[in-house]
Coordinates of C-alpha atoms in Angstrom, one line a residue:
Chain A
M1 CA 0.0 0.0 0.0
R2 CA 1.2 3.5 -1.0
V3 CA 0.5 6.2 1.6
L4 CA 1.1 9.9 1.3
V5 CA 1.6 11.6 4.7
Q6 CA 1.1 15.4 4.6
G7 CA 3.1 17.3 7.2
A8 CA 6.5 16.5 8.8
G9 CA 5.6 17.7 12.3
V10 CA 5.5 15.2 15.1
A11 CA 2.2 13.8 14.0
G12 CA 3.4 13.2 10.4
L13 CA 6.7 11.6 11.4
T14 CA 5.3 9.3 14.1
A15 CA 2.5 8.2 11.7
A16 CA 5.0 7.6 8.9
F17 CA 6.9 5.3 11.3
E18 CA 3.8 3.3 12.3
L19 CA 2.8 3.0 8.6
A20 CA 6.3 2.0 7.4
A21 CA 6.6 -0.5 10.3
R22 CA 3.4 -2.1 9.0
G23 CA 4.9 -2.4 5.5
A24 CA 3.4 0.6 3.7
A25 CA 5.4 2.5 1.1
V26 CA 5.3 5.9 2.7
T27 CA 6.1 9.4 1.2
V28 CA 6.1 12.4 3.5
V29 CA 5.4 15.7 1.9
E30 CA 6.0 19.0 3.7
T31 CA 5.5 22.5 2.4
R32 CA 8.3 23.9 4.6
H33 CA 11.9 23.3 3.4
G34 CA 13.0 21.4 6.4
L35 CA 11.9 19.9 9.7
G36 CA 11.8 23.2 11.6
G37 CA 9.2 25.9 12.0
N38 CA 6.1 24.0 12.9
A39 CA 4.5 23.8 16.4
S40 CA 6.5 20.6 17.2
W41 CA 9.8 22.5 16.7
F42 CA 9.0 24.8 19.6
A43 CA 7.7 22.1 21.9
G44 CA 9.0 21.4 25.4
G45 CA 9.4 17.7 24.7
M46 CA 8.1 16.6 28.1
L47 CA 6.7 13.1 28.2
A48 CA 4.7 14.0 31.4
P49 CA 1.2 12.6 31.3
W50 CA 0.9 12.5 35.1
C51 CA 1.7 16.2 35.4
E52 CA -0.4 17.1 32.5
R53 CA -3.4 15.4 34.1
E54 CA -3.5 18.5 36.4
S55 CA -5.3 20.4 33.7
A56 CA -6.0 17.8 31.1
E57 CA -8.6 15.1 30.9
Q58 CA -8.0 11.4 31.6
P59 CA -7.4 10.3 28.0
V60 CA -4.2 12.4 28.0
L61 CA -2.8 10.1 30.7
D62 CA -4.2 6.9 29.2
L63 CA -2.9 7.7 25.7
G64 CA 0.3 9.2 26.9
R65 CA 1.7 6.8 29.4
D66 CA 3.5 4.6 26.8
A67 CA 4.9 7.6 24.9
A68 CA 8.4 7.4 26.4
D69 CA 8.6 3.7 25.4
W70 CA 7.5 4.5 21.9
W71 CA 10.2 7.2 21.5
D72 CA 12.8 4.9 23.1
T73 CA 12.0 2.3 20.5
A74 CA 11.7 4.6 17.5
T75 CA 14.6 6.9 18.4
P76 CA 17.0 5.0 20.7
G77 CA 19.0 7.3 22.9
Q78 CA 16.8 10.3 22.6
V79 CA 14.7 9.8 25.8
T80 CA 15.9 10.8 29.2
R81 CA 14.0 9.0 32.0
A82 CA 14.6 11.2 35.0
G83 CA 11.1 12.2 36.0
T84 CA 9.7 15.6 36.6
L85 CA 10.2 17.9 39.6
V86 CA 7.3 20.2 40.5
V87 CA 8.2 23.2 42.8
A88 CA 6.5 26.3 44.0
A89 CA 7.7 29.5 45.7
P90 CA 7.0 29.4 49.4
R91 CA 4.1 31.8 49.2
D92 CA 2.5 29.7 46.5
A93 CA 2.7 26.5 48.6
G94 CA -1.0 26.1 48.2
E95 CA -0.5 25.6 44.5
L96 CA 1.6 22.5 45.2
D97 CA -1.2 21.0 47.3
R98 CA -3.7 21.8 44.5
F99 CA -1.4 20.2 41.9
A100 CA -1.0 17.1 44.2
N101 CA -4.8 16.8 44.6
R102 CA -5.3 16.8 40.8
T103 CA -2.6 14.3 39.9
S104 CA -1.2 10.9 40.7
G105 CA 2.1 9.1 40.1
Y106 CA 4.2 11.4 42.3
R107 CA 5.8 11.3 45.7
P108 CA 6.2 14.4 47.9
V109 CA 9.9 15.1 48.4
D110 CA 11.6 17.3 51.1
E111 CA 14.5 19.6 51.0
N112 CA 17.0 16.8 51.3
E113 CA 15.6 14.8 48.5
I114 CA 15.3 17.9 46.3
A115 CA 19.1 18.4 46.9
Q116 CA 19.8 14.9 45.9
L117 CA 17.7 15.1 42.7
E118 CA 18.8 18.6 41.7
P119 CA 21.9 19.7 43.6
D120 CA 21.6 23.2 42.2
L121 CA 18.2 23.6 43.7
A122 CA 19.5 22.7 47.2
G123 CA 18.1 25.0 49.8
R124 CA 15.9 26.8 47.4
F125 CA 12.6 24.9 47.9
R126 CA 11.5 23.2 51.1
R127 CA 9.2 20.7 49.4
A128 CA 8.3 19.5 45.9
L129 CA 6.5 16.8 44.0
F130 CA 8.6 14.2 42.1
F131 CA 7.0 12.3 39.2
P132 CA 9.6 9.5 38.8
D133 CA 8.0 7.8 35.7
E134 CA 8.0 10.8 33.5
A135 CA 10.6 11.5 30.8
H136 CA 11.7 14.1 28.3
L137 CA 13.5 14.5 25.0
D138 CA 14.8 17.3 22.8
P139 CA 12.1 17.7 20.2
R140 CA 14.5 18.9 17.5
Q141 CA 17.0 16.1 18.0
A142 CA 14.2 13.5 18.3
M143 CA 12.6 14.7 15.1
A144 CA 15.9 14.6 13.3
A145 CA 16.6 11.2 14.6
L146 CA 13.2 10.0 13.6
H147 CA 13.6 11.5 10.1
D148 CA 16.9 9.6 9.7
R149 CA 15.4 6.4 10.9
L150 CA 12.4 6.8 8.5
A151 CA 14.8 7.5 5.6
A152 CA 16.7 4.3 6.5
M153 CA 13.4 2.4 6.5
G154 CA 12.8 3.6 2.9
V155 CA 10.4 6.5 3.6
E156 CA 10.7 9.1 1.0
F157 CA 10.7 12.8 2.1
R158 CA 9.7 15.7 -0.2
F159 CA 10.3 19.0 1.5
G160 CA 9.2 22.3 0.0
A161 CA 6.5 20.4 -2.0
D162 CA 2.8 20.7 -2.4
A163 CA 0.8 17.5 -1.7
R164 CA -1.8 18.5 -4.4
Q165 CA 0.8 18.0 -7.1
I166 CA 1.6 14.5 -6.0
S167 CA -0.6 11.6 -6.9
G168 CA -0.6 7.9 -7.2
F169 CA -1.3 6.9 -3.6
D170 CA -3.9 4.5 -2.2
R171 CA -4.4 6.5 1.0
Q172 CA -3.5 9.9 2.4
L173 CA -2.8 10.9 5.9
D174 CA -3.4 14.5 6.8
C175 CA -1.1 15.7 9.6
T176 CA -1.0 19.4 8.7
G177 CA -1.9 20.8 12.1
M178 CA -2.9 24.4 12.0
S179 CA -2.7 24.4 8.2
A180 CA -5.6 21.9 7.9
V181 CA -8.9 23.3 6.8
D182 CA -11.2 22.4 9.7
A183 CA -13.5 25.0 11.2
R184 CA -13.4 23.3 14.6
L185 CA -9.7 23.9 15.0
R186 CA -8.4 26.9 16.9
G187 CA -4.8 27.9 17.6
V188 CA -3.4 28.3 21.1
R189 CA -0.3 30.4 21.0
G190 CA 2.8 29.3 22.9
E191 CA 5.9 31.3 23.4
M192 CA 9.2 29.9 24.5
L193 CA 12.8 30.9 25.1
I194 CA 16.1 29.0 24.9
L195 CA 18.6 30.1 27.5
R196 CA 22.2 29.1 27.8
T197 CA 24.2 29.3 31.0
P198 CA 27.0 27.0 32.4
D199 CA 26.0 28.3 35.9
V200 CA 23.0 26.0 36.3
S201 CA 22.7 22.3 35.9
L202 CA 19.4 20.4 35.9
S203 CA 18.8 16.7 35.2
R204 CA 15.1 16.8 34.5
P205 CA 12.3 19.2 33.6
V206 CA 11.3 21.4 36.5
R207 CA 7.8 22.9 36.7
L208 CA 7.4 26.1 38.7
L209 CA 3.8 26.5 39.8
H210 CA 2.3 29.9 40.0
P211 CA -1.4 30.8 40.4
R212 CA -1.6 32.3 36.9
F213 CA 1.1 31.0 34.7
P214 CA 2.8 27.7 35.5
L215 CA 6.0 27.5 33.5
Y216 CA 8.7 24.9 33.1
V217 CA 12.4 24.7 32.5
V218 CA 13.6 21.8 30.5
P219 CA 17.4 21.0 30.4
R220 CA 18.9 20.4 26.9
T221 CA 22.5 19.7 25.8
D222 CA 25.3 22.3 25.8
H223 CA 24.1 24.2 28.9
R224 CA 20.8 25.1 27.1
F225 CA 17.4 25.3 28.8
M226 CA 14.1 25.5 27.1
V227 CA 11.7 27.8 29.1
G228 CA 8.1 27.5 28.2
A229 CA 5.4 28.1 27.5
T230 CA 2.7 30.6 27.4
M231 CA -0.9 29.6 26.6
I232 CA -2.8 32.3 24.8
E233 CA -6.1 32.0 22.9
S234 CA -4.6 33.4 19.8
Q235 CA -3.5 32.2 16.3
S236 CA -0.9 34.9 16.1
T237 CA 2.6 33.7 15.0
G238 CA 4.1 37.2 15.6
P239 CA 7.2 37.5 17.8
V240 CA 7.2 36.8 21.5
T241 CA 5.7 39.8 23.4
A242 CA 7.5 41.7 26.1
R243 CA 5.1 40.5 28.8
S244 CA 5.5 36.9 27.8
M245 CA 9.3 37.3 27.7
M246 CA 9.2 38.8 31.1
E247 CA 7.1 36.0 32.6
L248 CA 9.3 33.4 31.1
V249 CA 12.5 35.0 32.3
V250 CA 11.1 35.7 35.7
A251 CA 10.1 32.0 36.1
A252 CA 13.6 30.9 35.2
Y253 CA 15.1 33.5 37.6
A254 CA 12.7 32.4 40.4
L255 CA 13.8 28.8 39.9
H256 CA 17.5 29.8 40.1
P257 CA 18.9 33.4 40.3
A258 CA 22.0 32.3 38.3
F259 CA 19.7 32.4 35.2
D260 CA 20.2 36.2 35.4
E261 CA 23.3 36.0 33.3
A262 CA 22.1 33.4 30.9
E263 CA 22.1 34.2 27.2
I264 CA 18.8 34.3 25.5
V265 CA 19.9 32.3 22.5
E266 CA 16.4 32.0 20.9
T267 CA 12.8 33.0 21.3
G268 CA 10.2 31.0 19.6
V269 CA 6.5 31.0 18.9
G270 CA 4.3 28.1 18.0
V271 CA 0.6 27.8 17.5
R272 CA -0.9 24.6 18.8
P273 CA -3.8 23.2 16.9
A274 CA -6.7 22.3 19.3
F275 CA -10.3 21.1 19.1
P276 CA -12.8 22.5 21.6
D277 CA -12.2 19.7 24.1
N278 CA -8.4 20.1 23.7
L279 CA -8.1 16.4 22.9
P280 CA -6.7 15.0 19.7
R281 CA -8.7 13.2 17.0
V282 CA -8.0 10.6 14.3
E283 CA -10.7 10.9 11.7
T284 CA -11.5 9.3 8.3
S285 CA -13.0 11.1 5.4
G286 CA -13.0 9.3 2.0
D287 CA -9.5 8.0 1.4
T288 CA -7.9 10.4 3.8
V289 CA -7.2 9.8 7.5
A290 CA -6.5 12.9 9.6
I291 CA -4.6 13.3 12.9
N292 CA -5.1 16.7 14.5
G293 CA -5.7 18.7 17.7
L294 CA -2.6 17.5 19.5
Y295 CA -2.7 20.8 21.4
R296 CA 0.1 21.0 24.0
H297 CA 0.6 17.3 23.9
G298 CA 2.3 16.6 20.6
F299 CA 5.2 14.5 21.6
L300 CA 3.2 12.9 24.4
L301 CA 0.1 11.8 22.3
A302 CA 1.4 11.6 18.7
P303 CA 2.6 7.9 19.2
A304 CA -0.9 6.8 20.3
M305 CA -2.6 8.8 17.6
A306 CA -0.1 7.5 15.0
R307 CA -0.9 3.9 16.0
Q308 CA -4.7 4.6 15.7
A309 CA -4.2 6.3 12.3
A310 CA -2.1 3.5 10.9
E311 CA -4.6 0.9 12.0
L312 CA -7.4 3.0 10.4
V313 CA -5.4 3.2 7.1
F314 CA -4.8 -0.5 7.0
N315 CA -8.3 -1.4 8.1
Q316 CA -10.1 1.2 6.1
D317 CA -11.9 -1.2 3.8
R318 CA -13.0 -3.2 6.8
T319 CA -14.0 -0.1 8.6
K320 CA -16.1 1.0 5.7
E321 CA -17.9 -2.3 5.7
L322 CA -18.5 -2.0 9.5
A323 CA -19.8 1.5 8.9
H324 CA -22.2 0.2 6.3
E325 CA -23.3 -2.6 8.7
T326 CA -24.0 -0.1 11.4
V327 CA -26.1 2.0 9.1
G328 CA -27.9 -1.2 8.0
Q329 CA -28.6 -2.2 11.6
R330 CA -29.9 1.2 12.4
R331 CA -32.3 1.2 9.5
S332 CA -33.6 -2.3 10.3
A333 CA -33.9 -1.4 14.0
Chain B
M1 CA -34.8 37.3 37.6
F2 CA -32.3 40.1 37.9
E3 CA -32.7 43.6 36.4
L4 CA -29.3 45.0 35.4
L5 CA -29.0 48.2 33.4
G6 CA -32.4 47.6 31.8
T7 CA -31.7 44.0 30.9
T8 CA -33.4 41.1 32.6
L9 CA -31.0 38.3 33.5
P10 CA -32.2 34.9 34.6
S11 CA -29.2 34.3 36.9
R12 CA -27.2 36.3 39.4
L13 CA -24.0 34.5 38.7
L14 CA -21.5 35.9 36.2
L15 CA -18.7 33.6 35.1
G16 CA -15.2 34.2 33.8
T17 CA -13.9 32.2 30.8
A18 CA -10.2 31.9 31.6
Q19 CA -8.1 28.9 32.7
Y20 CA -10.6 26.1 32.0
P21 CA -9.2 22.8 30.9
S22 CA -10.8 23.3 27.5
P23 CA -13.5 25.4 25.8
A24 CA -15.7 22.4 25.7
I25 CA -15.6 22.2 29.6
L26 CA -16.1 25.9 29.7
A27 CA -19.3 25.5 27.7
D28 CA -20.6 22.7 29.9
A29 CA -19.8 24.8 33.0
V30 CA -21.7 27.8 31.7
K31 CA -24.7 25.6 31.0
A32 CA -24.5 23.8 34.4
S33 CA -24.2 27.1 36.3
G34 CA -27.2 28.7 34.6
T35 CA -25.2 31.9 34.3
S36 CA -26.4 34.4 31.8
V37 CA -23.3 36.6 31.6
V38 CA -19.7 35.6 30.9
T39 CA -16.7 37.8 31.0
V40 CA -13.8 37.5 28.5
S41 CA -10.4 39.1 28.3
L42 CA -8.9 40.3 25.1
R43 CA -5.8 42.4 25.7
R44 CA -3.4 39.5 25.2
E45 CA -5.5 37.8 22.5
M46 CA -5.8 40.8 20.3
A47 CA -2.1 41.2 19.6
G48 CA -1.4 40.6 15.9
G49 CA -4.8 41.7 14.7
R50 CA -7.8 39.7 15.7
A51 CA -5.8 36.6 16.3
G52 CA -8.1 35.5 19.2
E53 CA -11.1 35.5 16.9
K54 CA -11.5 31.7 17.0
F55 CA -11.8 31.6 20.8
W56 CA -14.1 34.7 20.8
S57 CA -16.4 33.0 18.4
L58 CA -16.6 30.0 20.8
I59 CA -17.5 32.5 23.5
R60 CA -20.2 34.0 21.3
S61 CA -21.6 30.5 20.6
L62 CA -22.3 30.0 24.3
G63 CA -25.5 31.9 23.8
V64 CA -25.2 34.1 26.9
R65 CA -24.5 37.8 27.3
I66 CA -20.9 38.9 27.0
L67 CA -19.2 41.3 29.4
P68 CA -15.7 41.9 27.9
N69 CA -13.0 42.9 30.3
T70 CA -9.8 44.9 30.3
A71 CA -7.8 42.3 32.3
G72 CA -4.1 42.8 31.9
C73 CA -4.3 46.6 31.5
H74 CA -2.1 48.7 33.8
S75 CA -2.8 52.2 32.5
V76 CA -5.8 54.3 31.7
K77 CA -4.8 54.5 28.0
E78 CA -4.5 50.7 27.7
A79 CA -7.8 50.1 29.4
V80 CA -9.6 52.7 27.2
T81 CA -8.1 51.2 24.0
T82 CA -9.0 47.7 25.0
A83 CA -12.5 48.7 25.9
K84 CA -13.0 50.2 22.5
M85 CA -11.6 47.1 20.8
A86 CA -14.0 45.0 22.9
R87 CA -17.0 47.1 21.8
D88 CA -16.0 46.4 18.2
V89 CA -15.4 42.7 18.7
F90 CA -18.4 41.8 20.7
G91 CA -20.8 44.6 19.7
T92 CA -21.7 45.6 23.3
S93 CA -21.4 48.8 25.3
W94 CA -20.8 46.7 28.5
I95 CA -17.2 46.6 29.7
K96 CA -15.8 45.2 32.9
L97 CA -13.1 47.8 33.6
E98 CA -9.9 46.6 35.2
V99 CA -7.0 48.9 35.7
I100 CA -4.4 46.9 37.5
G101 CA -2.1 48.6 40.0
N102 CA 0.2 45.6 40.8
H103 CA 1.2 43.0 38.3
D104 CA 1.6 40.3 41.0
T105 CA -1.4 40.8 43.3
L106 CA -3.7 42.2 40.5
Q107 CA -4.9 44.8 43.0
P108 CA -6.9 47.5 41.2
D109 CA -5.3 50.9 40.7
V110 CA -8.3 52.9 41.9
F111 CA -7.0 56.2 40.8
G112 CA -6.6 55.1 37.2
L113 CA -9.8 53.2 37.5
V114 CA -11.8 56.4 38.3
E115 CA -10.2 58.2 35.4
A116 CA -10.7 55.5 32.9
A117 CA -14.3 55.0 34.1
R118 CA -15.1 58.7 33.5
I119 CA -13.6 58.6 30.0
L120 CA -15.5 55.4 29.0
C121 CA -18.8 56.5 30.5
E122 CA -18.6 59.8 28.6
D123 CA -18.0 57.7 25.5
G124 CA -21.3 55.8 26.0
F125 CA -20.0 52.7 27.7
D126 CA -21.8 50.8 30.5
V127 CA -18.8 50.5 32.8
F128 CA -18.6 47.7 35.4
P129 CA -15.6 48.8 37.4
Y130 CA -13.6 46.2 39.3
T131 CA -12.8 48.0 42.5
T132 CA -12.0 47.5 46.2
D133 CA -14.5 47.9 49.0
D134 CA -13.5 51.5 49.6
L135 CA -16.6 53.8 49.8
V136 CA -14.9 57.0 48.6
V137 CA -13.6 55.3 45.5
A138 CA -17.1 53.9 45.0
E139 CA -18.6 57.4 45.2
R140 CA -16.0 58.7 42.7
L141 CA -16.9 55.9 40.3
L142 CA -20.6 56.7 40.6
E143 CA -19.9 60.4 40.0
G144 CA -17.9 59.4 37.0
G145 CA -21.0 57.8 35.5
C146 CA -20.8 54.2 36.6
K147 CA -24.2 52.6 37.2
V148 CA -22.8 49.3 38.7
L149 CA -20.0 48.6 41.1
M150 CA -17.9 45.5 41.3
P151 CA -16.1 45.4 44.7
W152 CA -13.7 42.5 45.4
C153 CA -14.2 40.5 48.5
A154 CA -10.5 39.3 48.5
P155 CA -7.7 39.5 46.1
I156 CA -8.2 37.8 42.6
G157 CA -7.6 34.1 42.6
S158 CA -7.0 34.0 46.4
A159 CA -10.1 31.9 47.1
L160 CA -10.3 33.4 50.5
G161 CA -13.9 34.4 50.4
P162 CA -15.2 37.6 52.1
V163 CA -12.3 38.7 54.3
N164 CA -13.9 42.0 55.4
I165 CA -17.6 41.4 55.9
T166 CA -18.0 44.7 57.7
A167 CA -16.7 46.6 54.7
L168 CA -19.1 44.7 52.4
R169 CA -22.1 45.4 54.7
S170 CA -21.2 49.0 54.9
M171 CA -20.9 49.2 51.1
R172 CA -24.3 47.6 50.7
G173 CA -25.7 50.1 53.3
H174 CA -24.2 53.1 51.6
F175 CA -25.4 52.3 48.1
P176 CA -28.8 50.6 48.6
D177 CA -29.9 51.3 45.0
V178 CA -26.7 50.7 43.1
P179 CA -26.3 47.2 41.6
L180 CA -23.3 45.7 43.5
I181 CA -21.6 42.6 42.1
V182 CA -19.0 40.9 44.2
D183 CA -16.1 40.2 41.8
A184 CA -12.9 38.3 42.7
G185 CA -11.8 36.4 45.8
L186 CA -14.5 33.8 46.0
G187 CA -13.3 30.3 46.6
R188 CA -16.3 28.2 47.6
P189 CA -20.1 28.2 47.0
S190 CA -20.6 29.1 50.7
H191 CA -18.6 32.3 50.1
A192 CA -21.0 33.2 47.3
A193 CA -24.0 32.4 49.4
T194 CA -22.6 34.5 52.2
V195 CA -22.3 37.7 50.1
M196 CA -25.7 37.1 48.5
E197 CA -27.2 36.8 52.0
L198 CA -25.6 40.3 52.7
G199 CA -27.8 41.6 49.9
F200 CA -25.3 41.9 47.0
D201 CA -27.0 41.7 43.7
A202 CA -24.8 39.2 42.0
V203 CA -21.4 37.6 42.0
L204 CA -18.7 37.2 39.4
L205 CA -16.1 34.5 39.6
N206 CA -13.7 32.5 37.5
T207 CA -10.8 30.6 39.1
A208 CA -12.9 28.8 41.8
V209 CA -14.8 27.1 38.9
A210 CA -12.2 26.9 36.2
K211 CA -9.5 25.4 38.5
A212 CA -11.8 23.0 40.4
A213 CA -11.2 19.3 39.9
D214 CA -14.6 19.2 38.1
P215 CA -15.4 22.6 36.8
V216 CA -18.9 21.6 35.6
G217 CA -19.9 20.3 39.0
M218 CA -18.4 23.3 40.7
A219 CA -20.3 25.7 38.3
R220 CA -23.5 24.0 39.2
A221 CA -22.7 24.2 42.9
F222 CA -22.1 28.0 42.6
G223 CA -25.3 28.4 40.7
K224 CA -27.2 26.9 43.5
A225 CA -25.4 28.8 46.2
V226 CA -26.0 32.1 44.5
E227 CA -29.7 31.3 44.2
A228 CA -29.9 30.0 47.8
G229 CA -28.1 33.1 49.2
R230 CA -30.4 35.5 47.2
E231 CA -33.6 33.6 48.3
A232 CA -32.4 33.7 51.9
F233 CA -31.8 37.5 51.7
S234 CA -35.2 38.1 50.2
S235 CA -36.9 35.8 52.7
G236 CA -35.7 37.6 55.8
M237 CA -33.2 35.7 57.9
L238 CA -33.4 35.3 61.7
E239 CA -31.0 37.5 63.5
P240 CA -28.6 35.6 65.7
R241 CA -29.3 35.5 69.5
D242 CA -27.0 34.8 72.4
V243 CA -29.4 32.3 74.1
A244 CA -31.3 29.3 72.8
V245 CA -35.0 29.7 71.9
P246 CA -36.8 26.3 71.7
S247 CA -39.0 26.0 68.7
T248 CA -41.7 24.1 70.6
P249 CA -43.4 25.5 73.6
T250 CA -42.1 24.3 77.0
I251 CA -45.3 25.3 78.9
G252 CA -47.1 22.2 80.3
R253 CA -44.2 19.9 80.3
A254 CA -43.1 18.1 83.4
V255 CA -40.3 19.9 85.0
F256 CA -37.6 17.8 86.6
S257 CA -35.5 19.8 89.0

């Protein structure tokens, strides 16, 4: 079976892997000229379904708990399994209790254990929540690794190309995110920074709770840290705003004052595609299957969505028959 | 039923639209609460043109009256500009006026508030000023043209409930004919019931519902509490006494002593 995957973001790449692994001849077409620039490129790369459950519904935890295993298998060496540390400033201690009440899969840790987990945070926070089963990856490195793996599996990539000018496929998989034509989709703007400083070391993502804007700092290689991310009900892809920049920088600084001399090596803006329930969907329409609405859970939920989509693509004829049966049953009932 | 600026509203609960897990849950919460007015911010969302249009159209589709707000504005100029933008976007003269004095506590800057209220009232807006429980500020706002006041009962998002009952009583007493809506600081349905029992006309809240484990259930609970508090107020509550008063007569009973 020949399948055309539209979009080389995290949805398209993970879907291409699942399809190729099932024996499909896959071509990935992307209008951009490389892997960068989409919402995935600006993602935090946290595989943190237990933490996300604080504000997300149960399916995010159910669909996301195997994500770290998936990425480990598809892109060996990319996943760091060191958990997540959740902290709050002393005056926001109530937020820590609220977070704990809404989540599971953590253990409360005291000052000593915080110091063991993250020596640089020693003495800065009296208590925290530690989510030991969570993981993280660097989205850009992971996407590059997945791209190379796919290429080695025989997947063809066409960058800077228009899907409408390519034909001869049995099925199409639409993974175009915000570019998809779907009136139900809205964009949720996310702004992020990349800081670089040798003065701070972290082993895992740290979330700093605040009553209004919970932010996180994710360690990356070469003394870099991703600080993210705002959540604004806006489709604007314009540059990061001063207020957002201030909030992101202040969060990093509140986590550790040594971030004051960090270099701001990059600012980024991505627009997350979301449905009204903020949950992703895999849907079929004619010969096209679509994955969309990954919202702030791209790397977390793309593997599960890719699996569902690949199964739909391969079982489409059977699904069609089932759909007909259902209609028939309804009529006869 | 609740008469507000010539409009009859079925509910005395006004709900904010920020911080819900999803717009779908927001829509369910609005339904469950029975609210007839929602407030929506647009300062951050209007950057880059009308980039927040998608979310705003979701808000419009809720089928309730919209009270846009100027959340995030720290100066008179910003608040006035945002109010005008809100009037265009939502086609309403109603505006919840916030002029923030402190970025961290979100305490209102009452000086800027009075000034912005005057400008907007002159321009034909129906201004709902988010203010403190200070009586002099309240008077200045009324002089400036406001027909409604929205005092806090505790700082925004604090969930403390009415921290100064005396000030709230005194405000109600001083402005018996002005619609008073308690805005900000409510944490639990019992807080809402308490201020409604004091005779406030309505309450506006956001975080207590949006950040609940089950926002829809909490919205319903607040809806009931507001109704209960109002009905208690209109039904005339007993004043507390220092000694017990039995509800059945004691005359004719055997006395053991």
